[in-house]
Each structure stands twice: as structure tokens, then as C-alpha cells.
Coordinates of C-alpha atoms in Angstrom, one line a residue:
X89 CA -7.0 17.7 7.9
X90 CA -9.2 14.9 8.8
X91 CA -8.3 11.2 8.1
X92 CA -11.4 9.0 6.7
X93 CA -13.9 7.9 9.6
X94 CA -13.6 4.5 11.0
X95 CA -15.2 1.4 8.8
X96 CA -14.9 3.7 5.3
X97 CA -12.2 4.6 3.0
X98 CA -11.9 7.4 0.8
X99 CA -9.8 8.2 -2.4
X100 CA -7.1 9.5 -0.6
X101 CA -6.7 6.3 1.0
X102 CA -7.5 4.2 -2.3
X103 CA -4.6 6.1 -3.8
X104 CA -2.0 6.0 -1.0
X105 CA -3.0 2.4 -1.2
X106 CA -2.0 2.5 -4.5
X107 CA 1.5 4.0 -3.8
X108 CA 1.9 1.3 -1.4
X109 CA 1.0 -1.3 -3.8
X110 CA 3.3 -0.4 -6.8
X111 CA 6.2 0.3 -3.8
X112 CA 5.7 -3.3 -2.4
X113 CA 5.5 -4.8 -6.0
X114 CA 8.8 -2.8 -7.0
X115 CA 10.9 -3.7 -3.8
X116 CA 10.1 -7.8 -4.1
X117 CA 11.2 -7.6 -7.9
X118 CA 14.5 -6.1 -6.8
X119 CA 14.5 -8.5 -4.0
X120 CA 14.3 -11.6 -5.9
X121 CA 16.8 -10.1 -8.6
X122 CA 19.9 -9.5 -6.2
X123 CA 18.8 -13.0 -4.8
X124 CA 19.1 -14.6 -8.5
X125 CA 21.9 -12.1 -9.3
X126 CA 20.4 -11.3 -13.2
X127 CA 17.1 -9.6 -13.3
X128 CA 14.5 -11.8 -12.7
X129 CA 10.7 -10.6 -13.4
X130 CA 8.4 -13.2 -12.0
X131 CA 4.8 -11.6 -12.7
X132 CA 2.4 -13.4 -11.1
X133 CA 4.9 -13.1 -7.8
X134 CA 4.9 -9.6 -7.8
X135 CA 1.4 -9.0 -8.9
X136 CA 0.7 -11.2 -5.4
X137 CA 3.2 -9.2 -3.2
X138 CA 1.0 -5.7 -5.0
X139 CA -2.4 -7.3 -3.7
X140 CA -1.1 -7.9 -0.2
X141 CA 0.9 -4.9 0.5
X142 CA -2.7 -3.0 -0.7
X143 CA -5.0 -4.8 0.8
X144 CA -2.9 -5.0 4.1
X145 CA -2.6 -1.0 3.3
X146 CA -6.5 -0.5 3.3
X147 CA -7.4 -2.7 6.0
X148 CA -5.5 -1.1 8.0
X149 CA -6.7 2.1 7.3
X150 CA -10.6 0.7 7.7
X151 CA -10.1 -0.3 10.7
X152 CA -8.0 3.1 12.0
X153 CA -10.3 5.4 13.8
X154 CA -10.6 9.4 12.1
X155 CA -7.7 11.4 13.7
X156 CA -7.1 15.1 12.9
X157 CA -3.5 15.5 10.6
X158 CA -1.4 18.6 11.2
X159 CA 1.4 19.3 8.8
X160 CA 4.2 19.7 10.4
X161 CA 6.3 23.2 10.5

């Protein structure tokens, strides 16, 4: 399988980007809950921590050259 080609994203990546998001946002809200020891649900914290982890997520992948995937057996 062949990764998207360098300087383009495609909805693979938009979607693993996605994944990455919604796991960033979910580990700094448990974070700052065993910090504050009662569940603590800070929105516009966690909506920030989302739009980093994804944009860091896609940028990453824009700038990463294609590469040829084999699954492993």
C-alpha cells in the first residue's frame, strides 16, 4: 500500500488525523482529572490539546515523503 505523496494529504490521513485528535483530547482530560483528583472537563483546554495533536498529526504527514506499507505477517 502506498502512503500519500509528499506535500498532499489524503482521507486516510485526514481520518488517522482524526483518531489522533480525539486520542490527544481524551488523554489531557484524564490528565488534568487525576491532577485535580474529581473529574474536571475544561473545554476549551481540551478542544486546544485536539487542534495541536491534529495539526501536529497532518503536518507531519505533509511533509513525510510516499513510502510503500507492507502489513506485517
Amino acid at each position: 500500500m502506498q502512503t500519500s505523496p509528499l506535500f498532499s494529504l489524503d482521507f486516510k490521513d485526514l481520518g488517522k488525523g482524526l483518531l489522533v485528535s480525539v486520542g490527544g483530547a481524551v488523554i489531557a482530560a484524564m490528565e488534568t482529572s487525576v491532577k485535580a483528583g474529581t473529574l474536571t472537563i475544561n473545554w476549551r483546554f481540551i478542544g486546544s490539546v485536539a487542534l495541536a495533536a491534529g495539526l501536529a498529526y497532518l503536518g507531519k504527514n505533509f511533509f513525510t515523503p510516499a513510502k510503500t506499507v507492507t502489513q506485517a505477517q
